mmCIF file of C-alpha atoms in Angstrom:
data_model
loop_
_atom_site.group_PDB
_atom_site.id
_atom_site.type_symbol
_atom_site.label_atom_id
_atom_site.label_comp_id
_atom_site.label_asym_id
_atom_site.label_seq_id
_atom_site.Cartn_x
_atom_site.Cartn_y
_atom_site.Cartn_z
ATOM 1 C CA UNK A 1 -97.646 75.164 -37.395
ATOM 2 C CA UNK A 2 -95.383 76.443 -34.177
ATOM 3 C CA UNK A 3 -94.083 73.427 -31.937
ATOM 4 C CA UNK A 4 -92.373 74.571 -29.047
ATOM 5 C CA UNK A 5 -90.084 72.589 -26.857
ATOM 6 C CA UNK A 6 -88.612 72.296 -23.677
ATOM 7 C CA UNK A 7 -84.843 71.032 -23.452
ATOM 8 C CA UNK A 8 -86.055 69.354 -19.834
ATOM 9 C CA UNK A 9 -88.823 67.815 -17.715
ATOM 10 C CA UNK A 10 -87.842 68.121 -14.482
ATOM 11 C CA UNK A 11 -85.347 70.696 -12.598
ATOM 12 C CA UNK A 12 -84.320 70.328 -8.723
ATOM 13 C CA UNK A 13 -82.773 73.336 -7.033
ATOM 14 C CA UNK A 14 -81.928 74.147 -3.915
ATOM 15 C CA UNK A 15 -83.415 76.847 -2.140
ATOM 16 C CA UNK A 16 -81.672 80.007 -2.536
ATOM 17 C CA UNK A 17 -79.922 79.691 -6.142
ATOM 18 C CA UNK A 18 -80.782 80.671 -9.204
ATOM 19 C CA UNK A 19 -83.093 78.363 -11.864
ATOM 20 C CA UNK A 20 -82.781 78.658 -15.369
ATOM 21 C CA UNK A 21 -85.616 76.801 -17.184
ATOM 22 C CA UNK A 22 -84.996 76.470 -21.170
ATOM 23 C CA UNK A 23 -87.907 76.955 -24.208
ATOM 24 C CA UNK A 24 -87.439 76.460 -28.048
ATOM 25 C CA UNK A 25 -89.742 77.460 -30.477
ATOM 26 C CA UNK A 26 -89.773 76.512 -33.943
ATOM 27 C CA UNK A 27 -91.830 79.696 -35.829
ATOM 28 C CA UNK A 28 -89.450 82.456 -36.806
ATOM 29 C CA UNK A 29 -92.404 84.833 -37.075
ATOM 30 C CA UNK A 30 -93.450 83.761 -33.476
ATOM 31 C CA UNK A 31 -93.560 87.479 -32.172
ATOM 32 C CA UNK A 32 -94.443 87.448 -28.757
ATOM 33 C CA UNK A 33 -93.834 85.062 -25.698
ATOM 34 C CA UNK A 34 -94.901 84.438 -22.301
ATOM 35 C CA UNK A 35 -93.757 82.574 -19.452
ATOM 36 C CA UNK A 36 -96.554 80.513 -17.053
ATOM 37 C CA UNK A 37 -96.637 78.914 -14.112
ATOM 38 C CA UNK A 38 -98.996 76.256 -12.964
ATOM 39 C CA UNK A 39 -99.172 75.272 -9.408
ATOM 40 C CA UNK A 40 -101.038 72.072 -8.731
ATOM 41 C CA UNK A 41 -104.344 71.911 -9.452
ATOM 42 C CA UNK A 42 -104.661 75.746 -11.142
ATOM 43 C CA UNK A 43 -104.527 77.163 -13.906
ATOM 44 C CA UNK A 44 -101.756 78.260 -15.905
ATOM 45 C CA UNK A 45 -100.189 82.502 -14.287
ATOM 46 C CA UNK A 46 -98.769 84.750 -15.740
ATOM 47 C CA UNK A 47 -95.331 85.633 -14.708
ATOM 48 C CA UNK A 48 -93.426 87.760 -17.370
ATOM 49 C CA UNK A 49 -93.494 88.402 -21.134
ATOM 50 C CA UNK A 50 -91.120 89.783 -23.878
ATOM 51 C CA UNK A 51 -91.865 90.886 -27.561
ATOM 52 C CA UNK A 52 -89.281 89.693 -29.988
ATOM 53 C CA UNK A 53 -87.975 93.344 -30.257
ATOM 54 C CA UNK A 54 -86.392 92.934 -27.058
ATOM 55 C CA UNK A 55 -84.166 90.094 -26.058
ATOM 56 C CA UNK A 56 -84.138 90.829 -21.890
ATOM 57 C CA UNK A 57 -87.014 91.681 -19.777
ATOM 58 C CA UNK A 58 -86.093 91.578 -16.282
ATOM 59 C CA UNK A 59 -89.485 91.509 -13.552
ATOM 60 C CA UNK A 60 -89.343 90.489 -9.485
ATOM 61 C CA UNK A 61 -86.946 87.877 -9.390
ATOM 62 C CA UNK A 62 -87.269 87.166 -12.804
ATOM 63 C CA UNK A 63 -86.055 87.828 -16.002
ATOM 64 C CA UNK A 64 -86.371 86.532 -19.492
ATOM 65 C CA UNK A 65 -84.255 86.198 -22.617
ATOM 66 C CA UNK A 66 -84.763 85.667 -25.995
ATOM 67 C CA UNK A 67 -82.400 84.194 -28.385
ATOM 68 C CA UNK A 68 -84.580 84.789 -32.106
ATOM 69 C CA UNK A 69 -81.238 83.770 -33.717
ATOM 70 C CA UNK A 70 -81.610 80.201 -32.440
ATOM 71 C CA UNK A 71 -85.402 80.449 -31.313
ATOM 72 C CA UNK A 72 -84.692 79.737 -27.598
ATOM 73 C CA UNK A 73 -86.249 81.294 -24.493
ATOM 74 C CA UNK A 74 -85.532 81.391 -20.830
ATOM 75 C CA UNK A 75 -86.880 81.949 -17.724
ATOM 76 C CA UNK A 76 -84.158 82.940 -14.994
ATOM 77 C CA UNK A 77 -85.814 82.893 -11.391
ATOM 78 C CA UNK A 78 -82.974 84.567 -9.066
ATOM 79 C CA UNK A 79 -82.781 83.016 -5.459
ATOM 80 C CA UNK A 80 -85.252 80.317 -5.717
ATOM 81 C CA UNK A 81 -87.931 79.553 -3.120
ATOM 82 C CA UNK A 82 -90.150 76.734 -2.246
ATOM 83 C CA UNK A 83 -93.344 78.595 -3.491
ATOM 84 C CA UNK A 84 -91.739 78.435 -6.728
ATOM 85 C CA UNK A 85 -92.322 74.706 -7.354
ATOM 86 C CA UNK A 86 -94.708 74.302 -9.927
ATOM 87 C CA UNK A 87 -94.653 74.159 -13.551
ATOM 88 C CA UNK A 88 -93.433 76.720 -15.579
ATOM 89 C CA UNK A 89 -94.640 76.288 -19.247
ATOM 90 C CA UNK A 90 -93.361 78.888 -22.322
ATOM 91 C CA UNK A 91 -95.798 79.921 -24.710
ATOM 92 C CA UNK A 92 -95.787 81.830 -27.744
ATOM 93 C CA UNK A 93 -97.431 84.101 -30.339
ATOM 94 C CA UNK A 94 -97.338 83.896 -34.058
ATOM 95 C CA UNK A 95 -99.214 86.878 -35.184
ATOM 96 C CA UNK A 96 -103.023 86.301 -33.692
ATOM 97 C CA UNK A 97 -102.706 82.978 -34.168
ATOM 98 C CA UNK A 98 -103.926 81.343 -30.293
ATOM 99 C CA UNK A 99 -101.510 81.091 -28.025
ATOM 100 C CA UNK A 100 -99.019 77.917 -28.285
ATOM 101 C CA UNK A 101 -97.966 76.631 -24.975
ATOM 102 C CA UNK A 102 -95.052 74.184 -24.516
ATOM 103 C CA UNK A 103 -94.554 70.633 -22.572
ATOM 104 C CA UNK A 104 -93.823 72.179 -19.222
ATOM 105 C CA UNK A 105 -91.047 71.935 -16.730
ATOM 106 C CA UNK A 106 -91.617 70.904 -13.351
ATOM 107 C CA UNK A 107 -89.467 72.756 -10.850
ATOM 108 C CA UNK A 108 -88.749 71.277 -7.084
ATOM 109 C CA UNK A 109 -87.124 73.628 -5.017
ATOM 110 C CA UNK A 110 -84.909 71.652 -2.292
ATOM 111 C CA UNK A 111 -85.177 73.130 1.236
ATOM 112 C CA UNK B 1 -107.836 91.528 -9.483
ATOM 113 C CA UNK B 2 -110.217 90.570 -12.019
ATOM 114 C CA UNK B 3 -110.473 86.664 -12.245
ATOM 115 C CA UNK B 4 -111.887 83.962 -14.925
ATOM 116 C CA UNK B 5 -113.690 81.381 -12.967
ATOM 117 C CA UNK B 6 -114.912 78.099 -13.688
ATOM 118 C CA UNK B 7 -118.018 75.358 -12.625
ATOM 119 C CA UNK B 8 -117.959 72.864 -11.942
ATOM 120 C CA UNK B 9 -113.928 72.329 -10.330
ATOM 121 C CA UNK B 10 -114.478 68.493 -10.851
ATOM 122 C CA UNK B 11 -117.408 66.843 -13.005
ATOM 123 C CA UNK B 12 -117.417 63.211 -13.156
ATOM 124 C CA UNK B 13 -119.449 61.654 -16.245
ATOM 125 C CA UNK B 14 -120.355 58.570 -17.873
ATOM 126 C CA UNK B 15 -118.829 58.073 -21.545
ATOM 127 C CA UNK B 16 -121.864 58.757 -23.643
ATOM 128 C CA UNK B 17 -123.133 61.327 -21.719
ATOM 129 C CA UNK B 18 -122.903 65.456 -22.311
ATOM 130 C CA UNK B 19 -121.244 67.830 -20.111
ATOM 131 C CA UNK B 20 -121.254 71.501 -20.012
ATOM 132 C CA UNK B 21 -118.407 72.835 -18.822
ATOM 133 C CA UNK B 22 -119.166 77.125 -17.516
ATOM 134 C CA UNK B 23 -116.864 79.831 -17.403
ATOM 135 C CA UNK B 24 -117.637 83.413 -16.559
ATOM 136 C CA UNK B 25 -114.572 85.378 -18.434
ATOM 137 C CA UNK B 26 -113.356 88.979 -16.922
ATOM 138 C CA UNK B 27 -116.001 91.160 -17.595
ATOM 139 C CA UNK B 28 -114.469 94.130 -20.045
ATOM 140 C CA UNK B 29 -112.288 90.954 -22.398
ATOM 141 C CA UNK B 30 -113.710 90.255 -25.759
ATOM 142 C CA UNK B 31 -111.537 87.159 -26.949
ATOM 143 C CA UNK B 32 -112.441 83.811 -25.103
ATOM 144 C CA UNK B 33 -110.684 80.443 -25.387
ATOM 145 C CA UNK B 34 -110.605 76.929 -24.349
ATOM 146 C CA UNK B 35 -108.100 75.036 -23.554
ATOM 147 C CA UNK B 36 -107.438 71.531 -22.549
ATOM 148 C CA UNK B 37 -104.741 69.561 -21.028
ATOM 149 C CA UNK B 38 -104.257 66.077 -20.418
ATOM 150 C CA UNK B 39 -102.653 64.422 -17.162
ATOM 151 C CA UNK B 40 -99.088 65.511 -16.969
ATOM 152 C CA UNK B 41 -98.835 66.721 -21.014
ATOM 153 C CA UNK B 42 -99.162 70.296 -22.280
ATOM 154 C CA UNK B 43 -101.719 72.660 -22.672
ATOM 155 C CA UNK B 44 -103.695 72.435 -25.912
ATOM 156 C CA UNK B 45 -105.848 74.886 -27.532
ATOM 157 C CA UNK B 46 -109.106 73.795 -28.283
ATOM 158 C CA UNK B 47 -111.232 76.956 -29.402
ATOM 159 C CA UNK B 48 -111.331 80.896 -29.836
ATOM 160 C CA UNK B 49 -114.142 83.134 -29.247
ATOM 161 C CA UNK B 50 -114.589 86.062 -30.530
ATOM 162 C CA UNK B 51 -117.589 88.464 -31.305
ATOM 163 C CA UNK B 52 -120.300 85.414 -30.919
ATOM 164 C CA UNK B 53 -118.821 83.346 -32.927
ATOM 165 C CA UNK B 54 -115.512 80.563 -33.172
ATOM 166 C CA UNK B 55 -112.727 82.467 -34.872
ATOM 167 C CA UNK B 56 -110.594 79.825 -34.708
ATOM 168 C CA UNK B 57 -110.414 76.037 -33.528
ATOM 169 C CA UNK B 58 -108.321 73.207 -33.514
ATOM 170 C CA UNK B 59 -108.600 69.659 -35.001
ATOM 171 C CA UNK B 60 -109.242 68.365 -31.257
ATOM 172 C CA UNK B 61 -112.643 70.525 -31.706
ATOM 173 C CA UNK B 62 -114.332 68.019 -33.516
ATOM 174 C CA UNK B 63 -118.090 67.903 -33.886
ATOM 175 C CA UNK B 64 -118.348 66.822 -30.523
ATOM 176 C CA UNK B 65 -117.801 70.090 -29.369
ATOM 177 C CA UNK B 66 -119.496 73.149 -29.141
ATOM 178 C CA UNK B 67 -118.923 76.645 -27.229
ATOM 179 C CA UNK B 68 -121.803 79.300 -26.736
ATOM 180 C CA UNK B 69 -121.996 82.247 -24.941
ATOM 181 C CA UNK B 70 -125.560 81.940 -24.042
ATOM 182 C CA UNK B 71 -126.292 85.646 -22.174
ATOM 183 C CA UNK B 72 -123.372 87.667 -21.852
ATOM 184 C CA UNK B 73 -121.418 86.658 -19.382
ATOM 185 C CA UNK B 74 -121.055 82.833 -19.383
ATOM 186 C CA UNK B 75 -119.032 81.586 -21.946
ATOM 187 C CA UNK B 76 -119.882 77.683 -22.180
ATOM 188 C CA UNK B 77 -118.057 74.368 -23.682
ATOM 189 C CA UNK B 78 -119.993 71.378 -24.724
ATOM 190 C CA UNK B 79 -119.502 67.623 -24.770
ATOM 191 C CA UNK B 80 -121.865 65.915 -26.776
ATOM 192 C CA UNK B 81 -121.154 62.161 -26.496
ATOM 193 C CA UNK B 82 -118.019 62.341 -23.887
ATOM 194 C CA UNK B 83 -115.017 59.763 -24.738
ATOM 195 C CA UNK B 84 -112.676 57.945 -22.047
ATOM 196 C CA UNK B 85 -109.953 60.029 -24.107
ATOM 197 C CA UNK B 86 -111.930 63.498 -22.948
ATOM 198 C CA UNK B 87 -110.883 62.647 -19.562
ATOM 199 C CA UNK B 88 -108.479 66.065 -18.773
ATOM 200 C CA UNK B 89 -108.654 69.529 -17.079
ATOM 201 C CA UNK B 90 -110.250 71.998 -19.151
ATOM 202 C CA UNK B 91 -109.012 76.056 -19.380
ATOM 203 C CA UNK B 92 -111.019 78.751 -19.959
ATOM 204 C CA UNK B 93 -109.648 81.773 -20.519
ATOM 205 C CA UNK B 94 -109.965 85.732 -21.710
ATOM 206 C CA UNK B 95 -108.302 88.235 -23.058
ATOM 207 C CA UNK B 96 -109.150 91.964 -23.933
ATOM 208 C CA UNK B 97 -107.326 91.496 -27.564
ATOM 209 C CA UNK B 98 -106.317 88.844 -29.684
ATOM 210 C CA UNK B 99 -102.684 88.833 -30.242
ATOM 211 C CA UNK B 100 -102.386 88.499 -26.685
ATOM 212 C CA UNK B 101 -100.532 91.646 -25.050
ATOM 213 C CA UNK B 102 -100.437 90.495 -21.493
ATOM 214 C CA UNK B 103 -101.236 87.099 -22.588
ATOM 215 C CA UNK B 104 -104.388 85.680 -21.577
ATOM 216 C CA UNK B 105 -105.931 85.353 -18.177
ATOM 217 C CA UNK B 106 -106.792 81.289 -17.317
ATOM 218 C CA UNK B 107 -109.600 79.792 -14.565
ATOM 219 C CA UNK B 108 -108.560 77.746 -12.554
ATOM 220 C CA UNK B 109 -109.951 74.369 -14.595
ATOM 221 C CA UNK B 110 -112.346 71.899 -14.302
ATOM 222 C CA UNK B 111 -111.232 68.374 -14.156
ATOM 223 C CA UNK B 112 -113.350 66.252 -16.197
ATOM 224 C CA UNK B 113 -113.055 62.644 -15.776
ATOM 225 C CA UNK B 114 -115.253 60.220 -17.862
ATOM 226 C CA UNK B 115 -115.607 56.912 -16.715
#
């Protein structure tokens, strides 16, 4: 079945620069992914998406790449702020199997 | 914006004992899941719902669990004989079709704890 990974646990930034937080997936038919964040105590929020036809998807602030070659993901937020702290959890799509979320990265955003 | 939501936010139970856990999905989805996730560790699926009946489930949905959707609207998750190891926060969420374009929509959880 899919297994998908994060390359880190924790990330501290400092307010104002850019966070890149890192996603591998192991199912090369995995066909569609999603980036989440999960503020304390909620549930997981949508942020941004990308179908593996694309490999960028840029949002607000955000933007997305997808390497299918190597089955990695990211999530670049530009220009970090504190409300971004939380944790930001890929998860993916293998056809309509459910939807496969990762181990989570907690981002602290340094003021 | 349209919004899963969840009862109880925090239901505290003694192990033996059987919880329902309620969610009232967004009103026009017709795929409905539940999801677990254990202190600090990922989000797990547990269970998809689809067109009264499971379509899919996971080998944490044991026979201990059940999900109904009794009238409608509510779309419910049940503990027969709770376990210390059930202790976690508990996801429901929708989604208007499987294969998730624009991913699914969560609640905001109930934390079960079973002492």
């Amino acid at each position: 079945g899919e297994s998908v990974g994060l390359h880190l646990p924790t990330l501290s930034v400092q307010e104002g620069d850019n966070s890149i937080i890192n996603c591998a997936y192991s199912n090369s038919a995995s066909d569609y992914f999603i980036w989440y964040k999960q503020e304390s105590g909620k549930g997981p929020q949508f942020i941004i998406d990308i179908r593996s036809n694309m490999d960028k998807r840029q949002g607000q602030r955000v933007t997305v790449l997808l390497n299918k070659t190597v089955k990695h993901l990211s999530l670049q937020i530009a220009a970090t702020q504190p409300g971004d702290s939380a944790v930001y959890f890929c998860a993916v799509f293998s056809g309509n199997t459910p939807l496969v979320f990762g181990k989570g990265t907690r981002l602290s955003v340094i003021a | 914006e349209p919004e899963v939501t969840q009862t109880p936010s925090h239901q505290v139970t003694q192990m033996g004992q059987e919880v329902i856990l309620r969610c009232v999905p967004i009103s026009n989805h017709l795929y409905f899941y539940w999801y677990r996730q254990i202190l600090g560790q990922k989000v797990e699926f547990l269970v998809s719902f689809y067109n009264n009946e499971i379509s899919e489930k996971s080998e944490i949905f044991d026979d201990q669990f059940s999900v109904e959707r009794p009238d409608g609207s509510n779309f419910t998750l049940k503990i027969r004989s709770t376990k210390l190891e059930d202790s976690a926060m508990y996801f429901c969420a929708s989604a208007p079709q499987s294969g998730g374009m624009g991913g699914y929509t969560f609640g905001s959880g109930t934390r079960l704890t079973v002492v």
